PDB file of C-alpha atoms in Angstrom:
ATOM      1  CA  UNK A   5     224.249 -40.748  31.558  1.00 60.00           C
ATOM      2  CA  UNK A   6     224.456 -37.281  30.093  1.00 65.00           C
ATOM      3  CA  UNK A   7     221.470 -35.131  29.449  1.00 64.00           C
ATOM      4  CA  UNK A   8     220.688 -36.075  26.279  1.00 66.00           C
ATOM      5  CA  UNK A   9     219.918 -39.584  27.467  1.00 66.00           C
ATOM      6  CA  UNK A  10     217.838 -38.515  30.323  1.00 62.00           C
ATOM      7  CA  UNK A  11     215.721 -36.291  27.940  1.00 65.00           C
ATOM      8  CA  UNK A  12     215.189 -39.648  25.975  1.00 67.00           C
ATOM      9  CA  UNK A  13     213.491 -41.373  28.624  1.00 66.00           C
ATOM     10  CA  UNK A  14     211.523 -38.915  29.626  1.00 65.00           C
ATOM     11  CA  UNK A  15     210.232 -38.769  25.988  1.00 63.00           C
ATOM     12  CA  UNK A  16     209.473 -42.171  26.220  1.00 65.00           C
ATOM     13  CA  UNK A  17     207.441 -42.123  29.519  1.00 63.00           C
ATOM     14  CA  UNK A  18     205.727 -38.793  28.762  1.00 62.00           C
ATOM     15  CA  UNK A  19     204.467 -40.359  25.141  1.00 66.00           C
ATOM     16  CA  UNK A  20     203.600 -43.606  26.716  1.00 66.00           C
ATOM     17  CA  UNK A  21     201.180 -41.718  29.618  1.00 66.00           C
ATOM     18  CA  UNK A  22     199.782 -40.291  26.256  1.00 67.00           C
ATOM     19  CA  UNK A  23     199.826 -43.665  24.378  1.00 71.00           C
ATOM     20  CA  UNK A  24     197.833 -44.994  27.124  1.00 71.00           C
ATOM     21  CA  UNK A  25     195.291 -42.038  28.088  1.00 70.00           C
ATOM     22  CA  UNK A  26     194.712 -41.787  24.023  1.00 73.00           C
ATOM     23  CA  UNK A  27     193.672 -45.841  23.645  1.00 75.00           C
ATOM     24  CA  UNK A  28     191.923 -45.407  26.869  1.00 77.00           C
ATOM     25  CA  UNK A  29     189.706 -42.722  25.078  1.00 81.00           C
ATOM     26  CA  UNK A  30     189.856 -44.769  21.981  1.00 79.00           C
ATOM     27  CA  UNK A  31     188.012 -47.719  23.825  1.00 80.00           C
ATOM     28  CA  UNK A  32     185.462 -45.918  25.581  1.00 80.00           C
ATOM     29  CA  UNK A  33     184.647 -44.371  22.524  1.00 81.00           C
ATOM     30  CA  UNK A  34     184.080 -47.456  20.412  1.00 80.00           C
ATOM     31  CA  UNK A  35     182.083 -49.136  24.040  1.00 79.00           C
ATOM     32  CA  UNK A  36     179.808 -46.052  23.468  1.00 79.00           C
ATOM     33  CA  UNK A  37     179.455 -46.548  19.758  1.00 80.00           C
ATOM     34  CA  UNK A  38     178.617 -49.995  19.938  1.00 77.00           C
ATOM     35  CA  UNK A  39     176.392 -48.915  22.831  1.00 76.00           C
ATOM     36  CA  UNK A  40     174.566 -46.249  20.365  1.00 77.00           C
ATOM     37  CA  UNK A  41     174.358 -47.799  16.942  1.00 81.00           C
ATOM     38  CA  UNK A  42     173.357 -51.548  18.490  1.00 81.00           C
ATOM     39  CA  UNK A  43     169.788 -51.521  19.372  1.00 78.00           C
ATOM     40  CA  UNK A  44     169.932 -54.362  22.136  1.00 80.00           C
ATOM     41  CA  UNK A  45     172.658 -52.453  23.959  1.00 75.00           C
ATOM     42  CA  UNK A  46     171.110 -48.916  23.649  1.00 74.00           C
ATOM     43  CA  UNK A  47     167.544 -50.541  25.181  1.00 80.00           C
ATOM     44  CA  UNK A  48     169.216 -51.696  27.977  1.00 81.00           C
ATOM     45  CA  UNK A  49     170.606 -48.276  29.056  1.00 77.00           C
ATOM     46  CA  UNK A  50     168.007 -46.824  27.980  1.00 81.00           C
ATOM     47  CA  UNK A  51     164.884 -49.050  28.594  1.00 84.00           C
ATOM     48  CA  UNK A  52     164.853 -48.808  32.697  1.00 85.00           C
ATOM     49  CA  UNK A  53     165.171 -44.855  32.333  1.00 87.00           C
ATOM     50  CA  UNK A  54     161.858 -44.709  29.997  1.00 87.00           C
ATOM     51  CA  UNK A  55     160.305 -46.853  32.261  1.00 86.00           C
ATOM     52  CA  UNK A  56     161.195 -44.954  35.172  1.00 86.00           C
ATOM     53  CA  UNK A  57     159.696 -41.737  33.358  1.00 85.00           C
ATOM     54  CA  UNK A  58     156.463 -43.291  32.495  1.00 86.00           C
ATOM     55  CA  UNK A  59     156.183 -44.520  36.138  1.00 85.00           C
ATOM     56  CA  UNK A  60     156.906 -41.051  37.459  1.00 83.00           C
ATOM     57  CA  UNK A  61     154.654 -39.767  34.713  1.00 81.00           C
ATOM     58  CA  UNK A  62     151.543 -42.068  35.488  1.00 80.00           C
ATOM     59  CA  UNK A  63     152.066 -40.881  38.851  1.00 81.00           C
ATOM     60  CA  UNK A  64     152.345 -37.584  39.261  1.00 80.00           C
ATOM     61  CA  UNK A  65     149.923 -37.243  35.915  1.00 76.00           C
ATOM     62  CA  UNK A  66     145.855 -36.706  37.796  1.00 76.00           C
ATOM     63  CA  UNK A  67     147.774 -34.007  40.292  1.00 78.00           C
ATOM     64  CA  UNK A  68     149.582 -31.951  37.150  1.00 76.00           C
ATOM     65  CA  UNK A  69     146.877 -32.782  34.359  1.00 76.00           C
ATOM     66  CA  UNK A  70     143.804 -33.123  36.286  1.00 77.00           C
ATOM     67  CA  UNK A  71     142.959 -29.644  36.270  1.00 80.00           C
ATOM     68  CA  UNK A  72     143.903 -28.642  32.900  1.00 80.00           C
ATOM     69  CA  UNK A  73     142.323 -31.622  31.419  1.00 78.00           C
ATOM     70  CA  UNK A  74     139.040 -30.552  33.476  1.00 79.00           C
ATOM     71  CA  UNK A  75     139.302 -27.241  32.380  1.00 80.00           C
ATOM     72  CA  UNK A  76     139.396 -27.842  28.280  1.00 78.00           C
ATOM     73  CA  UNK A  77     136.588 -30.047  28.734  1.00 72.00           C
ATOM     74  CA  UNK A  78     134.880 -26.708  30.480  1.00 76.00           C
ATOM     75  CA  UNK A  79     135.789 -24.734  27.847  1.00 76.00           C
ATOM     76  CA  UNK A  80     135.009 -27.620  25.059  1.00 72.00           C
ATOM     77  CA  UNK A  81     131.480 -28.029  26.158  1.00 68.00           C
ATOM     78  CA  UNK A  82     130.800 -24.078  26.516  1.00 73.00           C
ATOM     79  CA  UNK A  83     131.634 -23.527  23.524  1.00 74.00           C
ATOM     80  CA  UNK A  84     130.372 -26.587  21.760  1.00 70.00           C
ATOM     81  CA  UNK A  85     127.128 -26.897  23.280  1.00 68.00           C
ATOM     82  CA  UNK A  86     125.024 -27.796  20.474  1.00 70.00           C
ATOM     83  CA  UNK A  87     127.395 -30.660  19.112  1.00 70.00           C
ATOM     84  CA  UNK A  88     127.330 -31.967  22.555  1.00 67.00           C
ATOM     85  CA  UNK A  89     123.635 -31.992  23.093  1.00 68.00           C
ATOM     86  CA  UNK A  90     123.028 -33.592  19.608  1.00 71.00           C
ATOM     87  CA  UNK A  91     125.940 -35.754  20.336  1.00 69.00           C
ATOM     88  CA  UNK A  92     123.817 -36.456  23.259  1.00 69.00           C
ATOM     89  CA  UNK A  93     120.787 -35.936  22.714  1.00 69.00           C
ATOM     90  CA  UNK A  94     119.620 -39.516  20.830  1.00 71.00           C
ATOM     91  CA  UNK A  95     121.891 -41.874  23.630  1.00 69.00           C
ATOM     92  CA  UNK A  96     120.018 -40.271  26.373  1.00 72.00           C
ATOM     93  CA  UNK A  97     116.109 -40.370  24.194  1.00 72.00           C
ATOM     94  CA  UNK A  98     117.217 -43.605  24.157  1.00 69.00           C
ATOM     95  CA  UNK A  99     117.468 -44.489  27.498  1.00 73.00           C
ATOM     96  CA  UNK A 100     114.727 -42.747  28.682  1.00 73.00           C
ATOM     97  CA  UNK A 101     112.158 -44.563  25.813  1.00 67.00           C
ATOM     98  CA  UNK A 102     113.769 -47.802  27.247  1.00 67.00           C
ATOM     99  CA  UNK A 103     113.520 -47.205  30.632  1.00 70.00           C
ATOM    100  CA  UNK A 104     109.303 -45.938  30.311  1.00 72.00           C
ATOM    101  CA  UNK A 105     108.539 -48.984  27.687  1.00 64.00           C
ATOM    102  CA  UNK A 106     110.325 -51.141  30.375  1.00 69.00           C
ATOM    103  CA  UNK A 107     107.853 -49.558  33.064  1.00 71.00           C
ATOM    104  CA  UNK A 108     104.471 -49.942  31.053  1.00 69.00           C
ATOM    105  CA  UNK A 109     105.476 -53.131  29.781  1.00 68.00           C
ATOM    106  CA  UNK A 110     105.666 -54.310  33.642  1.00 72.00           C
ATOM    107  CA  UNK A 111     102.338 -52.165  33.845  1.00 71.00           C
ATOM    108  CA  UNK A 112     100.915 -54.437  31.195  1.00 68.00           C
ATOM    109  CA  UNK A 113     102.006 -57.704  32.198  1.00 70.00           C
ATOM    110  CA  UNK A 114     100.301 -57.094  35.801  1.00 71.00           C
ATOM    111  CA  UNK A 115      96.840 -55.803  34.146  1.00 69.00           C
ATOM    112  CA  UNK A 116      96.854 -58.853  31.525  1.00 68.00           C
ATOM    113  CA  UNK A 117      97.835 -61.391  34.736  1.00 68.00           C
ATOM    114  CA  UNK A 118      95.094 -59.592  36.949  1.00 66.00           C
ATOM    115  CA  UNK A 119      92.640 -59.858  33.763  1.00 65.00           C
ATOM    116  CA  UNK A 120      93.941 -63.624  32.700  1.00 66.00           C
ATOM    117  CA  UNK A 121      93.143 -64.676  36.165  1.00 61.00           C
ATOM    118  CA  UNK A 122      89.775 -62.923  36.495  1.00 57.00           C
ATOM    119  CA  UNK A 123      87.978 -63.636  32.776  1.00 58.00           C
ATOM    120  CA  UNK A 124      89.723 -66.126  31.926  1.00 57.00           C
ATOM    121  CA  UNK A 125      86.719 -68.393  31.235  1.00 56.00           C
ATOM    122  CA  UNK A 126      84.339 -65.297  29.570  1.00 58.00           C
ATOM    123  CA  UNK A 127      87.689 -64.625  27.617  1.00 56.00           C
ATOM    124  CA  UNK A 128      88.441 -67.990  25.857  1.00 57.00           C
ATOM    125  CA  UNK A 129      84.112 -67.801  25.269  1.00 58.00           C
ATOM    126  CA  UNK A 130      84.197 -64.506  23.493  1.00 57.00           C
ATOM    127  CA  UNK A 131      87.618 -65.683  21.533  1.00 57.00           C
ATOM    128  CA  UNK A 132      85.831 -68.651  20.344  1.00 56.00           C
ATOM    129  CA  UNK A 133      82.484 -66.591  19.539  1.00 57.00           C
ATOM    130  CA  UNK A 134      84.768 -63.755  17.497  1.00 54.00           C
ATOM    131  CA  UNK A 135      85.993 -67.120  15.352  1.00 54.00           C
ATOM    132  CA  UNK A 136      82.565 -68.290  14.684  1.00 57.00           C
ATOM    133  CA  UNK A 137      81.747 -64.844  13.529  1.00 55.00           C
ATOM    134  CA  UNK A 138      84.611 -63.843  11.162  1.00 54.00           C
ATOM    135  CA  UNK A 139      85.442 -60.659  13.085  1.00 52.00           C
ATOM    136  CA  UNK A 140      89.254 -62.281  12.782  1.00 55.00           C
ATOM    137  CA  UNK A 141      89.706 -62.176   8.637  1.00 50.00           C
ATOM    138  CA  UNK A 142      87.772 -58.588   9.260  1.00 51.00           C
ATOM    139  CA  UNK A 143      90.770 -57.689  11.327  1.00 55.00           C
ATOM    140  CA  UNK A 144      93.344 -59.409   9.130  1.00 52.00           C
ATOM    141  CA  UNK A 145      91.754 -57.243   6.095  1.00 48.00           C
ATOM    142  CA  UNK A 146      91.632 -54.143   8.199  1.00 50.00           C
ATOM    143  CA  UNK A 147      95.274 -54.285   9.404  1.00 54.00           C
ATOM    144  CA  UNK A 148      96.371 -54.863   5.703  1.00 49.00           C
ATOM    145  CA  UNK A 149      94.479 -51.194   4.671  1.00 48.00           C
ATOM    146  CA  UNK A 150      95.563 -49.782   7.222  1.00 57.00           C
ATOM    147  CA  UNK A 151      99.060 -50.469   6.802  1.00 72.00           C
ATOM    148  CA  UNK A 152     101.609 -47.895   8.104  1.00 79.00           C
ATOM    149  CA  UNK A 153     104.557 -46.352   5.359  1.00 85.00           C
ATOM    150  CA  UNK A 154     107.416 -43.754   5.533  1.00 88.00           C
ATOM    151  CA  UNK A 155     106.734 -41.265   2.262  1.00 87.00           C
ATOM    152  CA  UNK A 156     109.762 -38.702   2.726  1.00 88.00           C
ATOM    153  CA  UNK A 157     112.220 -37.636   5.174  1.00 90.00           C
ATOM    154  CA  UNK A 158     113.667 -34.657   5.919  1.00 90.00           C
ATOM    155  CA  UNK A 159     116.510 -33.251   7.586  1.00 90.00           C
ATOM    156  CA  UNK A 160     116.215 -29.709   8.017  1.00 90.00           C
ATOM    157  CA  UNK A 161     118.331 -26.952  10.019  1.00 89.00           C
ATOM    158  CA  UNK A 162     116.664 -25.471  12.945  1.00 86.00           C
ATOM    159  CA  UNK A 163     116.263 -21.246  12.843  1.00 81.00           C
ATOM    160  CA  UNK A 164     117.412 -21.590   9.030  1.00 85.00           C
ATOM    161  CA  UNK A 165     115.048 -23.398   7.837  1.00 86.00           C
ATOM    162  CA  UNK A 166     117.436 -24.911   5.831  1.00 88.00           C
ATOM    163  CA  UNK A 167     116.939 -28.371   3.729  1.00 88.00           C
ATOM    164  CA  UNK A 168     120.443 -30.294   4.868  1.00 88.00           C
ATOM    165  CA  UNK A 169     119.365 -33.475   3.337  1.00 87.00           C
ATOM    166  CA  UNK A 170     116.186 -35.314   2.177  1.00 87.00           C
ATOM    167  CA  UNK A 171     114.797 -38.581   0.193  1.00 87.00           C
ATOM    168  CA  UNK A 172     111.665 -39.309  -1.287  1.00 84.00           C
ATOM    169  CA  UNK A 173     110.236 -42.084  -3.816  1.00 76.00           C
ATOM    170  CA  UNK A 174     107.962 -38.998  -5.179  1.00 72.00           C
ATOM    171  CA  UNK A 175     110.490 -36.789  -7.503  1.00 67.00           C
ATOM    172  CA  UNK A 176     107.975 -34.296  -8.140  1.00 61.00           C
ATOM    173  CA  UNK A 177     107.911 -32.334  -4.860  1.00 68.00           C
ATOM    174  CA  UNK A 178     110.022 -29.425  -4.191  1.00 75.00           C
ATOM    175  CA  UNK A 179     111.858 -30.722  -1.024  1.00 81.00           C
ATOM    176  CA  UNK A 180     113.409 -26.578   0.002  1.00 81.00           C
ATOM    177  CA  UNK A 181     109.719 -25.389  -0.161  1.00 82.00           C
ATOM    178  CA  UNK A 182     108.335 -28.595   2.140  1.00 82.00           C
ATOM    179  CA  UNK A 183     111.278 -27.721   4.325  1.00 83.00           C
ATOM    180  CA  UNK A 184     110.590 -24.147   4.534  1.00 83.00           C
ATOM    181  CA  UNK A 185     106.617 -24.953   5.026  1.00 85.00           C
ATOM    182  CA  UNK A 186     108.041 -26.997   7.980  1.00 86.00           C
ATOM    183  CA  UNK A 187     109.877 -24.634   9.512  1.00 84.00           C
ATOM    184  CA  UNK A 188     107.481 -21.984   9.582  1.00 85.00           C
ATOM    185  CA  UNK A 189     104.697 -23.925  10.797  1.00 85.00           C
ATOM    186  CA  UNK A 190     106.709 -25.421  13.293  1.00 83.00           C
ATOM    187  CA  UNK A 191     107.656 -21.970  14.177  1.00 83.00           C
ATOM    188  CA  UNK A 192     104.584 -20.882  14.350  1.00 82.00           C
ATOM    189  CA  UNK A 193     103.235 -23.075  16.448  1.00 82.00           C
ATOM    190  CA  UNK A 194     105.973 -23.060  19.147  1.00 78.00           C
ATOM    191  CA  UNK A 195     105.857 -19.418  19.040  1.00 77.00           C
ATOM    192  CA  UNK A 196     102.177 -19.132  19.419  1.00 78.00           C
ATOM    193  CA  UNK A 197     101.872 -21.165  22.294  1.00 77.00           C
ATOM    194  CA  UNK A 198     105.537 -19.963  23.977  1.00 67.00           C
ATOM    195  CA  UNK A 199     105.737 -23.522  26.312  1.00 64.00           C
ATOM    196  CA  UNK A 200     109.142 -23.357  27.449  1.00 61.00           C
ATOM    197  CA  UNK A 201     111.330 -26.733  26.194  1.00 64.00           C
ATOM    198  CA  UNK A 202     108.177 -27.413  24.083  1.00 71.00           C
ATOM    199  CA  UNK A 203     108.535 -28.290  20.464  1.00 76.00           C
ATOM    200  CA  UNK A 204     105.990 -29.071  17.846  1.00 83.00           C
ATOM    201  CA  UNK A 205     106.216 -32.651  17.168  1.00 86.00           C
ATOM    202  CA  UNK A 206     102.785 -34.028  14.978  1.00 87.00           C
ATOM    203  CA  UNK A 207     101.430 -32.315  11.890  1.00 87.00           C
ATOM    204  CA  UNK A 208      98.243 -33.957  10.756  1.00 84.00           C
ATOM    205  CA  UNK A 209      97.859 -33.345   6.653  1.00 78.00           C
ATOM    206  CA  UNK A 210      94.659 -35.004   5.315  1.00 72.00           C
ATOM    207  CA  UNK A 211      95.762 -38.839   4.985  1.00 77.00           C
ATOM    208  CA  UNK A 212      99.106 -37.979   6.209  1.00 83.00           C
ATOM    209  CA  UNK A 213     100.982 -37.445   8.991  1.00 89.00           C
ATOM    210  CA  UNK A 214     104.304 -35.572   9.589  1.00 90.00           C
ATOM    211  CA  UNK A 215     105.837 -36.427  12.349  1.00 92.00           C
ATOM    212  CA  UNK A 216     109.161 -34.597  13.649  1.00 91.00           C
ATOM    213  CA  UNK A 217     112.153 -35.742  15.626  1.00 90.00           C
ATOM    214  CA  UNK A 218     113.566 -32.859  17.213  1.00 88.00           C
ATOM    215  CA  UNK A 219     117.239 -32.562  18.079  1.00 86.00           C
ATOM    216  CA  UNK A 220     119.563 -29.703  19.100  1.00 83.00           C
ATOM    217  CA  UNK A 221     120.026 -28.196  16.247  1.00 84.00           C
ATOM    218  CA  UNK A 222     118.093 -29.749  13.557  1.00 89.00           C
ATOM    219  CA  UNK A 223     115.427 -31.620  13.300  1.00 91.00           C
ATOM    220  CA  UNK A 224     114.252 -34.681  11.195  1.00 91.00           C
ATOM    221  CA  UNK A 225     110.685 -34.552   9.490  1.00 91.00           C
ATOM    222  CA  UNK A 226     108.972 -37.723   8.543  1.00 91.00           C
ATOM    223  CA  UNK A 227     105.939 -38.085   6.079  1.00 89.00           C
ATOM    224  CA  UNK A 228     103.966 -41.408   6.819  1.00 88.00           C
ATOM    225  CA  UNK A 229     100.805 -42.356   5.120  1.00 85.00           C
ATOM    226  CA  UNK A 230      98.527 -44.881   6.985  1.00 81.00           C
ATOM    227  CA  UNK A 231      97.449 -45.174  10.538  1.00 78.00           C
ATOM    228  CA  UNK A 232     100.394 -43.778  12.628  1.00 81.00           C
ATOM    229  CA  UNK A 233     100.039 -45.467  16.438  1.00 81.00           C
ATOM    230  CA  UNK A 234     102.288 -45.675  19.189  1.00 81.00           C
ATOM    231  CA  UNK A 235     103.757 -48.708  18.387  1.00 81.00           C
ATOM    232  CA  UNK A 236     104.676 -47.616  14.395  1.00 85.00           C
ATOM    233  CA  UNK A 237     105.820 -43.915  16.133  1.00 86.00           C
ATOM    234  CA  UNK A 238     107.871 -46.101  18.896  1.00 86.00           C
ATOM    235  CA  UNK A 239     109.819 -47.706  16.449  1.00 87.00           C
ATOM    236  CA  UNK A 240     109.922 -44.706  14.169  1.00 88.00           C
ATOM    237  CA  UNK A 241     111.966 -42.666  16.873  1.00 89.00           C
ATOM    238  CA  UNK A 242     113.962 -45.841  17.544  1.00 88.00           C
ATOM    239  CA  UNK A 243     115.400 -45.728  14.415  1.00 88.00           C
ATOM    240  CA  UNK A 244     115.955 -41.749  14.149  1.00 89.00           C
ATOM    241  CA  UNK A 245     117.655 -41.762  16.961  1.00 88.00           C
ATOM    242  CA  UNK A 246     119.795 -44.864  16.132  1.00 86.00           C
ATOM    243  CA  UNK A 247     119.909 -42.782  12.302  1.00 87.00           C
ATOM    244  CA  UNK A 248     121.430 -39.590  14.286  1.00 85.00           C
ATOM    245  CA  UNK A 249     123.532 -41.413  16.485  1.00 84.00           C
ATOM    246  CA  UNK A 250     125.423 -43.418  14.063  1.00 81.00           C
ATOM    247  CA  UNK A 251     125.360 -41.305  10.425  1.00 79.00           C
ATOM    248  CA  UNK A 252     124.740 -38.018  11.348  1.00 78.00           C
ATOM    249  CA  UNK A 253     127.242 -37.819  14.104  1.00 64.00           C
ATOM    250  CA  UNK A 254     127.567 -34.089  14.227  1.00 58.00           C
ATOM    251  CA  UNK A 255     128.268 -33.576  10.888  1.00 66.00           C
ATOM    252  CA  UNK A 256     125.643 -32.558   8.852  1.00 73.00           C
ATOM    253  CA  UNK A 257     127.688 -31.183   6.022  1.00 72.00           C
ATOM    254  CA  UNK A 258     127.940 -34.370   3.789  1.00 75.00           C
ATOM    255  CA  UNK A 259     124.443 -34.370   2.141  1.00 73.00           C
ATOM    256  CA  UNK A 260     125.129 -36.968  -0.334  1.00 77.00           C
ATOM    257  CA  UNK A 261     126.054 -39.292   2.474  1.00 81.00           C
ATOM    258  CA  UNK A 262     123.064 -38.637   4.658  1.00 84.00           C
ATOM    259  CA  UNK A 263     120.776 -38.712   1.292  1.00 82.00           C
ATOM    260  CA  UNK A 264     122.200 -41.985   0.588  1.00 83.00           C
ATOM    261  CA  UNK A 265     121.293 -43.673   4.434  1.00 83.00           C
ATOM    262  CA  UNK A 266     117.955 -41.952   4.423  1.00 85.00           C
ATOM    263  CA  UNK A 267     117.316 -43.740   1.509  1.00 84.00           C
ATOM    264  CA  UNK A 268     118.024 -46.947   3.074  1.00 84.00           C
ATOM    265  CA  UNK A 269     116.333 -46.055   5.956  1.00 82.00           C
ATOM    266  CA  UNK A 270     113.370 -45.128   3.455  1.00 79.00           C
ATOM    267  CA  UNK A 271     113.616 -48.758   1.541  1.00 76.00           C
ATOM    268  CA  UNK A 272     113.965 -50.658   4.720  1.00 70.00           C
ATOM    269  CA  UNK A 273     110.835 -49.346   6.516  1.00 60.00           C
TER     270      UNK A 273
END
């Protein structure tokens, strides 16, 4: 065999080594393609890593993010106090009107027991001697004059004296000038007698009475004509509260929107 022949051969083996390392490369690369571009093959190498992160993640997440999570809340609330106490503010009125109705009405049931079991003879007597003496149509007629009805509502920016929204069924009254009269009596009033965390809430107008919700920031005026008791006044701040808590929401920037729901709130009284 003479040298040309032997640098045949080793031609052949040296581009068969090649041959094979290049369709070795070849084949991985098309297993990774198919691994890549097909969905169901890509999830399964990648599926157990995510879930391995999230694990890891959920973890190791109230020791890395506790603290900074606590500390933008801090720094939320500092600098967001009043949208937080309005925000607030009608949830917790709430809770604390339910929680002293819940005590008188347990108050009442025990005095009406104690009085039901004492006079309960000399009760059903003087029942049956009001009947015989018509005092029951007098109280039906009374209770029909002295009916209890929401005139106007206001909603009016604390400091500012600002109107923010309003609704009346009287067009003929200058709602900014009411609003400022509001504000400066209200004011006044506070100012005069300087009770710390006091706020003006009843102003008593001939056959009217205003009565004001106070909030954080704003506060919500309400004109009633009528008798105004504690039970009409109960269910009045039910209903501002439930107002502020579900329309006004901290934003009291869309006046046409809180115009409209007073005047529901003004049509369904």
């Amino acid at each position: 065999m003479n040298d040309s022949d032997k640098l045949l051969i080793l031609k052949k083996l040296l581009l068969a080594e090649d041959r094979d390392f290049a369709n070795g490369i070849l084949q991985k690369l098309e297993s990774l393609e198919n691994t890549v571009n097909i969905e169901e093959n890509l999830s399964e190498k990648v599926n157990p890593i995510i879930d391995k992160k999230i694990e890891d993640f959920v973890a190791l997440m109230p020791k890395k993010l506790g603290p900074t999570i606590t500390e933008a809340l801090d720094f939320q609330i500092k600098n967001s106090q009043d949208k937080v106490v309005d925000a607030l503010f009608p949830i917790i009125g709430k809770m604390i009107k339910k929680y002293i109705q819940q005590e008188m009405k347990i108050l009442s049931d025990n005095i009406n027991n104690q009085v039901q079991s004492t006079f309960s003879v000399s009760g059903i007597k003087s029942k049956a001697k009001s009947m015989f003496k018509g005092e029951s149509k007098k109280k039906r007629i009374f209770d029909e004059l002295s009916n209890s009805k929401i005139e106007q509502i206001f909603i009016v920016e604390k400091g500012s004296g600002a109107l923010l929204s309003s609704t009346s069924n009287d067009d003929s009254i200058d709602d900014d000038m009411v609003a400022g009269m509001l504000t400066a009596i209200k004011s006044f009033v506070e100012d005069a007698f300087a009770k710390k965390n006091q706020s003006l809430e009843l102003i008593q107008y001939e056959l009217y009475n205003i009565y004001i919700q106070n909030f954080n920031t704003y506060y919500i005026a309400v004109v009633i004509s009528g008798v105004f008791d504690a039970t009409f006044k109960n269910n009045l701040e039910n209903k501002l509260f439930d107002f502020a808590t579900y329309h006004i929401k901290n934003d009291l920037s869309n006046g046409i929107y809180l115009s409209e729901k007073l005047q529901e709130l003004l049509n369904h009284e």
